[in-house]
Amino acid sequence: MTGDADERALAAEDRMTDDERFSLLVSVMGVSDLITVRDERIPDGTPMSAGYVPGVPRLGVPALLMSDASLGVTNPGYREGDTATALPAGIALGASFNPALARESGGVVGREARSRGFNVLLAGGINLARDPRNGRNFEYISEDPLLSAALVAESISGIQAEGVISTIKHFSLNCNETNRHWLDAIIDPAAHRESDLLAFEIAIERAQPGSVMTAYNKINGGYAGENSELIQGVLKGAWDYPGWVMSDWGATAGWEFALSGLDQDCGCQIDVLMWGAEAFGQSLRDAYANGRLPKERLSEMVRRILRSMYAVGVDRWGAPPEVDMARHNEIALEAARQGIVLLKNDGALPLAPDSSPRIAVIGGHAQVGVPAGTGSTAVVPPGGYAEVIRVGGPSFMGATRNLYLLPSSPVAEITKLLPQAQVEFDPGMSPAEAALLARRSDVVIVFGIRVEGEGFDSADLSLPWGQDAVIEAVAAANPNTIVVLETGNPVAMPWRDNVKAIIEAWYPGQAGGQAIAEILTGAINPSGRLPVTFPADLAQTPRPDLPSMGEPWGTPATIEYGEGAEVGYRWFAQQREQPLYGFGHGLSYTRFDYSDLLVLGGDTITATFAVTNTGDRQGADVPQVYLTGAPDGARMRLLGFERVDLKPGESKQVTVTADPRLLARFDSEAGQWRIAAGTYRVALGSAADTLSLTAETALQAALFGR
Ligand code: BGC
């Protein structure tokens, strides 16, 4: 099948005129809130979206219609009235630790895209959460390469199984939004291979996404789209990636990027705003005419695009698929349920369903809906947003920054599940006013929300709009206080010791209010686990001060990723810092016990153990196996995990086999992965900082891969 795709790409490209070839290399943005003038290259009747690339009808090559993607089919003003299933944030999917759920979520987006005629989804966001201030962490999965790759690969496979091409993005190190177009991410190349690039490598191997989208930032001095070392050397070279490399929107500063391996320039109208001209327009044609762009390179660019089209099958579409929106809502609901993390519970949860308490629900617009992240992933849910509150901010990105509220009201859902309770709402406008309602209630559920998204990093870990003070005040007024966070990142919790329970619900998507109410009332047993470390303080993180934070848009900045591959829990372990909540942490209404850890070595590590539900209700657990010690340097690495659903008293045997790259170091000189012979320490636990069983085994020396 893929051999066939190569041959067909070769044959079709061979029959093209140069004009046809060049036309495939530029993706034009549709009319939207950002681009208000219709580009003549987009034919009448084409549904507007993030990108349009003309086809070559005489050769049966379809046009490419590109849409964002990661959390549902987006519509930032492109198509009047078009709504789609709004899934929970990527970080919530990360918290599910559930690859099967990722695949189902991918299927939702793939089917809804295909039914609209979109054949390329700008999905597969996999940048690692290196900094808890990064505005786009909510779009991505986690701080860990294996967890991120395992879930992103399934989500891409779910999309491509519908005959729709998926990207994986942003290659690489777009791990902060502050001045992202002028940001130079500095990293040791070997450490890069062991972290962010490893996430890409595993996900690409498993899912074969049709396209890789480069990042906005520079990496070690050169823009991601002109980084020949990464594109030619690693992606197309060491990994033998056969698909095409597209730019992020407006990220192509010059035609020369084509010489470094970039195959397609996307969002070309933004090039004009950013760099004064379209990079792959006339200047690329001129470079070809005067011999600076070789014919072979032009052909290769085109062949790569065609190859992915044929491999995924966008040229073989039949009738549009049936889309069952009710079923898609069920998947959005299940994803929200599995993503919610119970961080703390001093016996306040679950709320007893048959009691008739006076419940105060405070803040977070919980009477309206649940928040979503802002930027290119924002999905308009069926029926439209419950509300859009313009937030704004400096730079042109400010125009895209809104508080989107999806219509799944926690107040309504709590009321539905606790019909005997008296539920009253206070907006949380002022600490004093909120305390009045808290004082005359039996239980207080206070919401803490943040607006996070593309183009902005958070300045610190606090909750905005004085919400920390509101939580302090209601907790002082009523000791029976439960906090529900709806954020895209870890936040500081100055009130942590004064409240009875804390839930992290992230941006929970269109069914989020229902999922939150189900967890609070115990209709659903919480099973989410943190895919990112919650620091106690920014001082514990690799960069307490973020370079260029506060500088005007357009200020060049250098960001030293000096932590290298020691991202998140790896860093905390190396520095011996105790986080507020560790990676992998999450409570349940039942209890789990681990036993019989048996670890085998040799070429790789295989860990077998038993997990038992020792509590009195059904629940899902995510036991995690970590490397904690190696002969060539202490380090911590998640080697594997499995989500297991167990009835009370039930036990299951789990086997985890490590990808040898997680045991190895990348040897830049050899250009290969190297395992040192000797003794390796392994630990099994419920979180990176809660390890209960340990074992040792020996590995043989090995040099492998590229
Ligand atoms: C984002 C990409 C997105 C593209 C198209 C860019 O601003 O960085 O993730 O796919 O826009 O909307």
XYZ file of C-alpha atoms and ligand atoms in Angstrom:
718
model
C 0.000 0.000 0.000
C 2.680 2.525 0.963
C 5.000 1.162 -1.741
C 2.124 1.871 -4.035
C 1.881 5.427 -2.611
C 5.565 6.005 -3.414
C 5.158 4.769 -6.960
C 2.007 6.731 -7.580
C 3.623 9.898 -6.197
C 6.589 9.395 -8.483
C 4.375 8.890 -11.529
C 2.003 11.801 -10.817
C 4.789 14.242 -10.058
C 6.538 13.282 -13.244
C 3.507 14.283 -15.300
C 3.092 17.708 -13.684
C 3.953 21.066 -15.127
C 6.135 23.342 -13.013
C 3.122 25.585 -12.374
C 1.243 22.617 -10.968
C 4.220 21.682 -8.848
C 4.542 25.177 -7.365
C 0.811 25.384 -6.695
C 1.063 22.443 -4.275
C 3.695 24.178 -2.179
C 1.572 27.036 -0.838
C -1.381 26.838 1.542
C -3.701 29.848 1.526
C -5.779 30.852 4.549
C -9.521 31.281 4.242
C -11.512 34.331 5.275
C -11.793 34.427 9.063
C -11.627 36.754 12.049
C -7.904 37.190 11.249
C -7.793 37.254 7.421
C -10.715 39.349 6.253
C -10.030 39.571 2.512
C -10.791 36.559 0.376
C -7.777 35.263 -1.523
C -8.483 34.794 -5.212
C -6.689 31.467 -5.211
C -9.540 29.915 -3.238
C -12.317 28.897 -5.659
C -15.944 29.842 -4.988
C -17.806 27.309 -2.930
C -14.722 26.069 -1.058
C -15.420 25.827 2.688
C -13.206 28.368 4.410
C -10.617 27.002 6.816
C -7.009 27.363 7.928
C -5.598 26.294 4.577
C -6.392 25.609 0.948
C -4.019 24.032 -1.584
C -5.335 23.560 -5.133
C -5.462 20.077 -6.594
C -4.492 18.932 -10.051
C -7.791 17.584 -11.404
C -6.344 16.311 -14.678
C -4.170 13.927 -12.636
C -6.837 13.069 -10.066
C -4.995 14.954 -7.325
C -7.562 16.484 -4.930
C -7.236 19.918 -3.387
C -6.061 19.953 0.225
C -8.435 21.547 2.699
C -6.769 22.020 6.043
C -8.454 22.598 9.363
C -7.444 22.816 12.997
C -8.012 20.053 14.751
C -6.513 18.957 18.041
C -9.639 19.323 20.196
C -12.261 19.227 17.425
C -12.909 20.835 14.034
C -12.422 24.551 14.601
C -14.235 27.506 13.127
C -12.735 30.876 14.074
C -15.169 32.791 11.881
C -14.556 30.746 8.721
C -18.024 29.276 8.217
C -21.191 30.788 9.587
C -23.079 28.542 11.947
C -20.781 25.519 11.612
C -20.321 23.821 14.966
C -18.481 20.651 15.966
C -17.832 18.401 18.940
C -15.624 20.273 21.422
C -13.407 17.705 23.126
C -11.575 18.277 26.409
C -8.099 19.831 26.308
C -5.137 17.728 25.197
C -3.737 17.862 28.728
C -7.014 16.301 29.958
C -6.542 13.503 27.431
C -3.012 13.190 28.780
C -4.470 12.796 32.263
C -6.540 9.821 31.115
C -3.354 7.848 30.370
C -5.678 6.035 27.974
C -4.440 5.410 24.411
C -7.755 3.803 23.380
C -9.611 6.955 24.357
C -7.127 9.027 22.338
C -7.912 6.886 19.323
C -11.648 7.386 19.771
C -11.155 11.137 20.142
C -9.122 11.160 16.923
C -11.980 9.330 15.202
C -14.424 12.030 16.325
C -12.339 14.795 14.771
C -11.520 12.742 11.671
C -15.155 11.925 10.906
C -16.384 15.448 11.527
C -13.592 16.849 9.344
C -14.291 14.446 6.511
C -18.009 15.138 6.565
C -17.131 18.791 5.892
C -14.642 17.995 3.150
C -11.487 18.717 5.184
C -8.790 16.228 4.317
C -5.868 17.571 6.378
C -6.144 18.060 10.135
C -3.625 20.287 11.890
C -3.645 17.970 14.886
C -1.083 15.976 16.825
C 0.221 18.712 19.158
C 3.042 17.059 21.096
C 5.335 19.780 22.448
C 6.438 18.782 25.931
C 5.288 20.845 28.903
C 8.666 22.282 29.860
C 7.242 25.310 31.611
C 3.998 25.578 33.606
C 3.480 29.079 32.216
C 3.308 27.983 28.582
C -0.018 29.201 27.202
C -0.426 26.200 24.910
C 0.288 23.362 27.333
C -3.456 22.704 27.431
C -3.344 21.751 23.731
C -0.550 19.276 24.179
C -0.462 16.099 26.223
C 2.177 16.038 28.918
C 5.743 16.618 30.057
C 6.784 13.045 29.279
C 7.911 11.794 25.844
C 6.422 8.305 26.199
C 3.014 9.350 27.500
C 2.791 12.133 24.911
C 3.785 9.830 22.059
C 1.510 6.986 23.153
C -1.559 9.228 23.155
C -0.742 11.453 20.179
C 0.033 8.397 18.049
C -3.399 6.935 18.782
C -5.149 10.199 18.155
C -3.382 10.572 14.784
C -4.212 6.961 13.906
C -7.853 7.628 14.794
C -7.876 10.592 12.392
C -6.041 8.866 9.565
C -8.263 5.755 9.842
C -11.019 8.066 8.569
C -8.974 8.788 5.445
C -7.941 12.231 6.676
C -4.280 13.286 6.861
C -3.061 14.391 10.277
C -0.058 16.500 11.108
C 2.113 16.158 14.155
C 3.319 19.522 15.500
C 5.187 21.797 16.304
C 8.598 20.394 15.348
C 10.237 21.324 17.713
C 10.506 23.105 21.087
C 7.642 25.567 20.727
C 7.390 25.217 24.493
C 6.684 28.858 25.275
C 4.480 31.430 23.571
C 6.197 34.623 24.734
C 7.659 36.199 21.603
C 7.424 32.828 19.912
C 8.442 34.174 16.484
C 11.645 35.616 17.915
C 12.419 32.922 20.420
C 15.637 30.959 20.078
C 15.352 27.676 21.988
C 18.802 26.496 22.978
C 19.240 22.830 23.814
C 21.938 20.203 23.813
C 21.228 18.058 20.706
C 21.556 14.739 22.580
C 19.205 15.926 25.321
C 16.796 17.045 22.603
C 16.817 13.499 21.178
C 16.030 12.091 24.650
C 13.075 14.406 25.237
C 11.006 16.390 22.746
C 12.420 14.649 19.683
C 11.875 11.242 21.257
C 8.185 12.091 21.636
C 8.038 12.944 17.914
C 10.080 9.894 16.982
C 7.884 7.351 18.771
C 4.621 8.965 17.670
C 5.752 9.208 14.028
C 6.842 5.552 14.051
C 3.549 4.390 15.487
C 1.116 6.541 13.518
C 2.893 7.694 10.361
C 1.252 11.118 10.205
C 1.068 12.459 6.664
C 2.752 15.725 7.576
C 4.996 17.288 10.197
C 4.410 20.949 11.025
C 7.469 22.951 12.022
C 7.470 25.396 14.933
C 7.517 29.197 14.969
C 10.665 29.457 17.094
C 14.329 29.016 16.334
C 16.274 26.034 17.632
C 19.946 26.535 18.395
C 20.086 29.609 16.179
C 18.001 28.748 13.118
C 14.257 28.867 12.582
C 12.570 25.473 12.915
C 11.554 25.674 9.245
C 15.128 26.239 8.083
C 16.745 23.845 10.512
C 18.412 21.439 8.164
C 19.996 19.521 11.018
C 16.558 18.658 12.367
C 14.542 18.358 9.164
C 17.075 16.743 6.863
C 19.367 15.251 9.471
C 16.966 13.836 12.039
C 13.444 13.718 10.585
C 14.047 12.815 6.958
C 17.479 11.326 7.558
C 17.789 9.312 10.765
C 14.057 8.575 10.954
C 13.518 8.163 7.227
C 10.262 10.125 7.398
C 8.515 9.863 4.028
C 5.758 12.495 4.433
C 5.906 16.244 3.904
C 7.072 19.028 6.192
C 4.796 22.058 6.365
C 5.456 25.362 8.083
C 3.384 26.820 10.864
C 1.170 29.671 9.704
C 3.322 32.549 8.539
C 6.498 30.960 9.867
C 8.412 30.852 6.572
C 10.774 33.810 6.483
C 12.324 33.103 3.069
C 12.327 30.785 0.044
C 15.670 29.344 1.253
C 13.754 27.314 3.823
C 13.024 24.990 0.892
C 16.710 24.168 0.719
C 16.680 23.084 4.372
C 13.891 20.593 3.875
C 10.675 22.577 4.314
C 8.217 21.278 1.703
C 5.218 23.579 2.032
C 4.586 27.151 3.151
C 1.314 27.515 5.072
C -0.713 30.579 6.025
C 1.108 32.460 3.261
C -0.875 35.668 3.803
C 0.672 35.873 7.271
C 4.145 35.645 5.653
C 3.370 38.983 4.057
C 2.491 40.516 7.439
C 5.517 38.975 9.141
C 8.245 39.027 6.520
C 6.997 41.325 3.751
C 6.416 38.658 1.082
C 5.185 35.142 0.480
C 8.170 32.852 0.869
C 7.164 30.111 -1.560
C 5.559 32.462 -4.123
C 7.438 34.389 -6.779
C 10.756 34.269 -4.929
C 10.778 30.455 -4.929
C 9.921 30.430 -8.635
C 12.727 32.908 -9.287
C 15.156 30.739 -7.328
C 14.131 27.800 -9.487
C 14.479 29.817 -12.689
C 17.998 30.892 -11.796
C 19.073 27.465 -10.625
C 19.277 28.078 -6.903
C 16.387 25.698 -6.220
C 17.335 22.437 -7.934
C 14.715 20.609 -9.972
C 15.255 17.464 -7.905
C 14.395 19.331 -4.720
C 11.228 20.810 -6.247
C 10.157 17.330 -7.351
C 10.881 15.881 -3.925
C 8.727 18.518 -2.215
C 5.817 17.623 -4.459
C 6.355 13.874 -4.225
C 6.274 13.984 -0.439
C 2.911 15.762 -0.448
C 1.467 13.358 -3.025
C 2.841 10.340 -1.201
C 0.956 11.186 2.002
C -2.206 11.901 0.029
C -2.038 8.439 -1.512
C -0.880 6.659 1.655
C -3.759 8.043 3.741
C -6.216 7.833 0.853
C -7.525 11.374 0.470
C -7.844 10.673 -3.252
C -10.158 7.731 -2.641
C -13.002 9.283 -0.701
C -16.471 7.936 -1.267
C -19.612 9.412 0.218
C -19.131 11.485 3.387
C -19.319 9.388 6.581
C -22.379 9.356 8.806
C -21.652 11.489 11.831
C -23.401 10.485 15.017
C -23.173 13.659 17.098
C -24.828 12.018 20.114
C -22.147 9.329 20.105
C -19.451 11.984 19.706
C -20.872 13.799 22.721
C -20.589 10.531 24.677
C -16.898 10.321 23.739
C -16.363 13.960 24.771
C -18.074 13.130 28.081
C -16.010 9.996 28.649
C -12.811 11.914 27.876
C -13.773 14.586 30.405
C -14.545 11.955 33.048
C -11.249 10.137 32.569
C -9.240 13.367 32.449
C -10.439 14.903 35.711
C -7.870 14.503 38.494
C -8.808 14.347 42.170
C -5.789 16.029 43.759
C -6.816 16.077 47.404
C -9.684 14.559 49.385
C -9.982 14.832 53.154
C -13.210 12.854 53.120
C -15.349 15.632 51.634
C -15.962 13.726 48.404
C -18.020 12.190 47.037
C -20.983 14.271 48.106
C -23.692 11.966 49.436
C -26.398 11.741 46.756
C -29.278 11.129 49.162
C -28.557 13.965 51.555
C -30.163 17.366 51.223
C -27.382 19.839 51.875
C -27.295 23.526 51.162
C -24.594 23.751 48.487
C -22.917 27.008 47.548
C -21.364 27.017 44.084
C -19.026 29.949 43.723
C -17.242 31.566 40.785
C -15.834 30.364 37.495
C -19.008 31.321 35.548
C -20.208 27.892 36.677
C -23.819 28.977 36.191
C -23.050 29.421 32.462
C -20.620 26.696 31.437
C -17.035 25.527 31.421
C -14.038 27.397 29.980
C -12.012 26.345 26.933
C -8.530 27.344 25.868
C -8.050 30.198 23.460
C -6.328 30.365 20.056
C -6.353 28.138 17.005
C -7.834 25.094 18.800
C -11.036 26.804 19.955
C -14.038 24.747 18.818
C -17.571 26.163 18.575
C -19.725 23.446 20.195
C -23.162 22.338 18.959
C -25.580 25.163 19.744
C -22.709 27.654 19.922
C -20.744 29.019 22.857
C -22.709 29.723 26.012
C -20.789 32.978 26.157
C -17.670 34.618 24.754
C -16.070 37.202 26.985
C -13.471 39.258 25.154
C -10.313 39.323 27.226
C -7.773 40.826 24.821
C -4.141 41.595 25.473
C -1.125 43.301 23.932
C 0.076 42.444 20.395
C -2.095 41.300 17.517
C -2.610 37.990 19.351
C -4.698 39.937 21.878
C -7.601 39.932 19.418
C -7.802 36.151 19.603
C -7.790 35.948 23.392
C -11.244 35.234 24.751
C -12.862 33.430 27.627
C -14.902 30.847 25.764
C -17.602 29.220 27.852
C -18.992 25.936 26.573
C -22.607 25.267 27.493
C -22.301 22.559 30.090
C -23.130 24.360 33.295
C -21.726 22.773 36.458
C -24.467 24.456 38.521
C -27.201 22.890 36.369
C -25.518 19.493 36.353
C -24.908 19.428 40.117
C -28.554 20.388 40.656
C -29.625 17.564 38.333
C -27.566 14.938 40.164
C -28.493 16.146 43.666
C -32.212 16.856 43.345
C -32.674 17.106 47.108
C -29.943 19.680 47.592
C -30.472 23.436 47.634
C -27.911 24.765 45.193
C -27.168 28.496 45.218
C -24.669 30.336 43.036
C -22.426 33.274 43.842
C -20.268 34.739 41.048
C -17.173 35.025 43.226
C -16.852 38.718 42.408
C -15.686 39.641 45.876
C -14.244 37.615 48.753
C -16.584 39.220 51.267
C -19.716 38.602 49.218
C -18.751 35.003 48.428
C -18.109 34.379 52.136
C -21.678 35.429 52.956
C -23.125 32.540 50.934
C -20.361 30.155 52.069
C -21.193 30.828 55.718
C -24.815 29.761 55.426
C -24.102 26.639 53.348
C -23.239 23.061 54.320
C -20.824 22.553 51.434
C -18.979 25.049 49.260
C -17.811 24.204 45.741
C -15.631 27.028 44.509
C -14.353 27.177 40.928
C -10.971 28.570 39.910
C -10.478 29.285 36.199
C -7.826 30.745 33.938
C -7.799 31.998 30.365
C -4.819 30.358 28.720
C -3.951 30.021 25.099
C -1.986 30.730 22.020
C 0.251 33.787 21.947
C 0.479 34.201 25.727
C 2.319 32.665 28.632
C 1.006 33.151 32.160
C 3.102 35.559 34.200
C 2.942 33.319 37.271
C 1.000 30.389 38.716
C -1.767 32.365 40.391
C -5.451 32.356 39.538
C -6.463 35.649 37.885
C -9.209 38.091 38.867
C -8.599 37.747 42.594
C -9.884 34.166 42.693
C -7.208 33.039 45.172
C -8.541 35.628 47.637
C -12.109 34.421 47.052
C -11.093 30.829 47.759
C -9.248 31.911 50.927
C -12.317 33.814 52.098
C -14.845 31.036 51.499
C -12.521 28.432 53.052
C -12.251 30.665 56.141
C -16.031 31.037 56.211
C -16.754 27.333 55.724
C -14.311 24.493 56.431
C -16.244 22.191 54.119
C -14.853 23.762 50.965
C -14.086 21.918 47.724
C -12.087 23.608 44.948
C -12.643 22.752 41.285
C -9.897 24.052 39.005
C -10.495 24.558 35.299
C -7.057 25.519 34.049
C -4.677 24.573 31.264
C -1.661 24.280 33.537
C -0.610 23.729 37.137
C -1.503 26.590 39.442
C -0.220 27.584 42.857
C -2.587 26.780 45.706
C -1.911 29.129 48.611
C -5.217 27.912 50.134
C -4.438 24.216 49.773
C -4.296 23.357 53.469
C -7.536 25.197 54.192
C -9.792 23.286 51.821
C -11.106 19.732 52.067
C -10.820 18.619 48.464
C -9.295 19.793 45.193
C -10.188 18.674 41.682
C -8.310 19.590 38.498
C -10.821 19.465 35.647
C -8.665 21.296 33.039
C -10.690 22.595 30.094
C -13.163 19.713 30.107
C -14.946 20.226 26.778
C -18.605 20.361 25.848
C -19.736 17.765 28.387
C -17.417 19.059 31.105
C -20.086 20.329 33.498
C -21.700 16.917 33.574
C -18.385 15.134 34.139
C -17.480 17.486 37.005
C -20.863 16.920 38.672
C -20.531 13.149 38.265
C -17.123 13.148 39.931
C -18.301 15.398 42.775
C -21.294 13.192 43.491
C -19.460 9.909 43.015
C -21.537 8.809 40.019
C -18.118 8.430 38.423
C -15.022 7.357 40.312
C -12.153 9.750 39.480
C -9.334 8.111 37.530
C -7.295 10.942 35.968
C -3.577 11.164 36.763
C -1.436 14.286 36.413
C 0.389 14.379 33.066
C 2.459 17.301 34.363
C 4.194 18.033 37.653
C 2.531 20.679 39.810
C 5.397 22.716 41.285
C 5.008 24.218 44.739
C 6.680 27.321 43.415
C 8.245 28.596 40.194
C 11.563 28.688 42.071
C 11.597 24.881 41.839
C 11.403 24.908 38.039
C 14.356 25.176 35.658
C 13.584 28.836 34.793
C 12.024 30.849 37.611
C 12.276 33.863 35.269
C 11.050 33.451 31.743
C 13.270 35.264 29.211
C 11.561 38.204 27.516
C 8.430 37.930 29.655
C 6.916 41.414 29.627
C 8.909 42.604 26.631
C 6.881 43.899 23.682
C 5.910 41.466 20.913
C 8.785 41.303 18.492
C 11.596 41.299 21.069
C 14.202 38.657 20.237
C 14.738 36.256 23.120
C 16.928 33.303 23.916
C 15.584 30.544 26.063
C 18.135 28.101 27.429
C 16.587 24.714 27.971
C 19.450 23.929 30.315
C 17.438 21.154 31.942
C 17.965 19.293 28.665
C 16.106 15.987 28.757
C 15.320 16.351 32.467
C 11.845 17.769 31.888
C 9.119 17.832 34.558
C 9.298 14.958 37.060
C 12.756 14.089 35.707
C 13.961 17.522 36.798
C 12.281 17.297 40.201
C 13.909 13.904 40.827
C 17.326 15.157 39.750
C 17.064 18.288 41.906
C 15.491 16.368 44.810
C 12.650 18.871 44.940
C 9.260 17.907 46.355
C 6.475 19.163 44.089
C 3.030 20.267 45.205
C 1.639 17.266 43.303
C 3.826 14.864 41.398
C 3.501 13.644 37.820
C 1.133 10.657 37.774
C -0.674 11.661 40.969
C -4.442 11.264 41.199
C -6.786 9.945 43.875
C -9.721 7.589 43.601
C -12.763 6.745 45.724
C -11.296 3.247 46.013
C -7.759 2.013 46.880
C -5.174 0.065 44.921
C -2.304 -2.085 46.018
C 0.747 -3.243 44.034
C 2.577 -6.525 44.584
C 4.817 -9.182 43.046
C 7.094 -6.883 41.071
C 9.341 -8.966 38.869
C 11.852 -7.232 36.615
C 13.785 -8.898 33.817
C 16.752 -7.395 31.985
C 18.840 -8.405 28.987
C 18.156 -6.291 25.894
C 15.487 -4.235 27.603
C 13.520 -4.123 30.842
C 10.300 -6.031 31.323
C 8.399 -5.426 34.541
C 5.534 -7.632 35.665
C 3.417 -6.917 38.719
C -0.061 -7.294 40.155
C -2.473 -4.471 40.881
C -5.418 -5.076 43.194
C -8.452 -2.967 43.980
C -8.543 -3.215 47.783
C -11.389 -0.745 48.251
C -15.125 -1.206 48.030
C -15.994 0.223 44.639
C -14.995 -0.185 41.031
C -12.297 2.131 39.769
C -9.447 2.621 37.338
C -5.812 2.957 38.342
C -2.682 3.832 36.373
C 0.348 2.032 37.829
C 3.585 3.490 36.454
C 7.009 1.906 35.999
C 10.034 4.186 36.196
C 13.741 3.857 35.606
C 15.369 5.396 38.685
C 19.031 4.471 38.368
C 21.480 3.455 35.638
C 25.213 2.720 35.491
C 25.834 5.718 33.201
C 24.191 8.358 35.354
C 21.254 8.714 37.696
C 18.078 9.682 35.919
C 14.376 9.096 36.046
C 12.366 7.932 33.038
C 8.773 6.727 32.746
C 9.195 3.296 31.144
C 5.563 2.341 30.884
C 2.094 2.508 32.389
C -1.248 0.837 32.038
C -4.727 2.007 32.843
C -6.541 -0.856 34.590
C -10.201 -0.915 35.509
C -10.897 -3.180 38.491
C -13.921 -4.286 40.480
C -13.625 -4.316 44.285
C -11.252 -7.112 45.286
C -10.217 -7.746 41.686
C -6.565 -8.172 40.792
C -4.783 -7.980 37.457
C -1.320 -8.871 36.313
C 0.330 -6.161 34.221
C 3.442 -6.415 32.062
C 5.323 -3.368 30.857
C 8.165 -3.672 28.341
C 10.400 -0.627 28.047
C 11.256 0.975 24.730
C 15.063 0.587 24.851
C 15.490 4.259 23.917
C 14.112 5.128 27.357
C 16.930 3.158 28.945
C 19.639 4.526 26.648
C 21.483 7.779 26.218
C 21.731 9.358 22.821
C 25.363 9.324 21.768
C 25.735 12.297 19.421
C 29.171 11.264 18.248
C 28.022 7.811 17.206
C 24.646 9.188 16.076
C 23.053 6.227 17.870
C 21.405 5.178 21.103
C 23.753 3.604 23.614
C 22.869 1.316 26.518
C 25.668 0.894 29.035
C 26.110 -2.572 30.488
C 25.341 -2.856 34.181
C 22.684 -2.648 36.831
C 19.492 -0.663 36.317
C 17.070 0.305 39.064
C 13.353 0.235 38.465
C 10.468 1.422 40.625
C 6.728 0.899 40.478
C 4.429 3.536 41.847
C 1.213 5.511 41.647
C 3.134 8.706 40.839
C 6.676 9.821 40.088
C 7.045 10.880 43.719
C 5.105 7.934 45.207
C 7.071 4.805 44.442
C 6.149 1.696 46.380
C 8.128 -1.255 44.993
C 11.667 -1.323 43.614
C 13.848 -3.862 41.826
C 17.160 -4.129 40.013
C 18.209 -5.889 36.872
C 21.140 -6.037 34.479
C 21.231 -4.894 30.864
C 23.720 -5.781 28.163
C 25.621 -3.098 26.320
C 23.987 -2.041 23.065
C 24.365 0.531 20.321
C 21.299 0.846 18.123
C 18.998 3.048 16.051
C 19.922 6.356 14.501
C -0.755 27.541 15.180
C -0.909 26.157 14.588
C -2.180 26.098 13.785
C -2.132 27.158 12.702
C -3.339 27.175 11.778
C -0.922 28.631 14.146
O -1.034 29.870 14.756
O 0.493 27.645 15.813
O -0.924 25.201 15.612
O -2.363 24.814 13.242
O -2.052 28.414 13.348
O -4.450 27.672 12.409
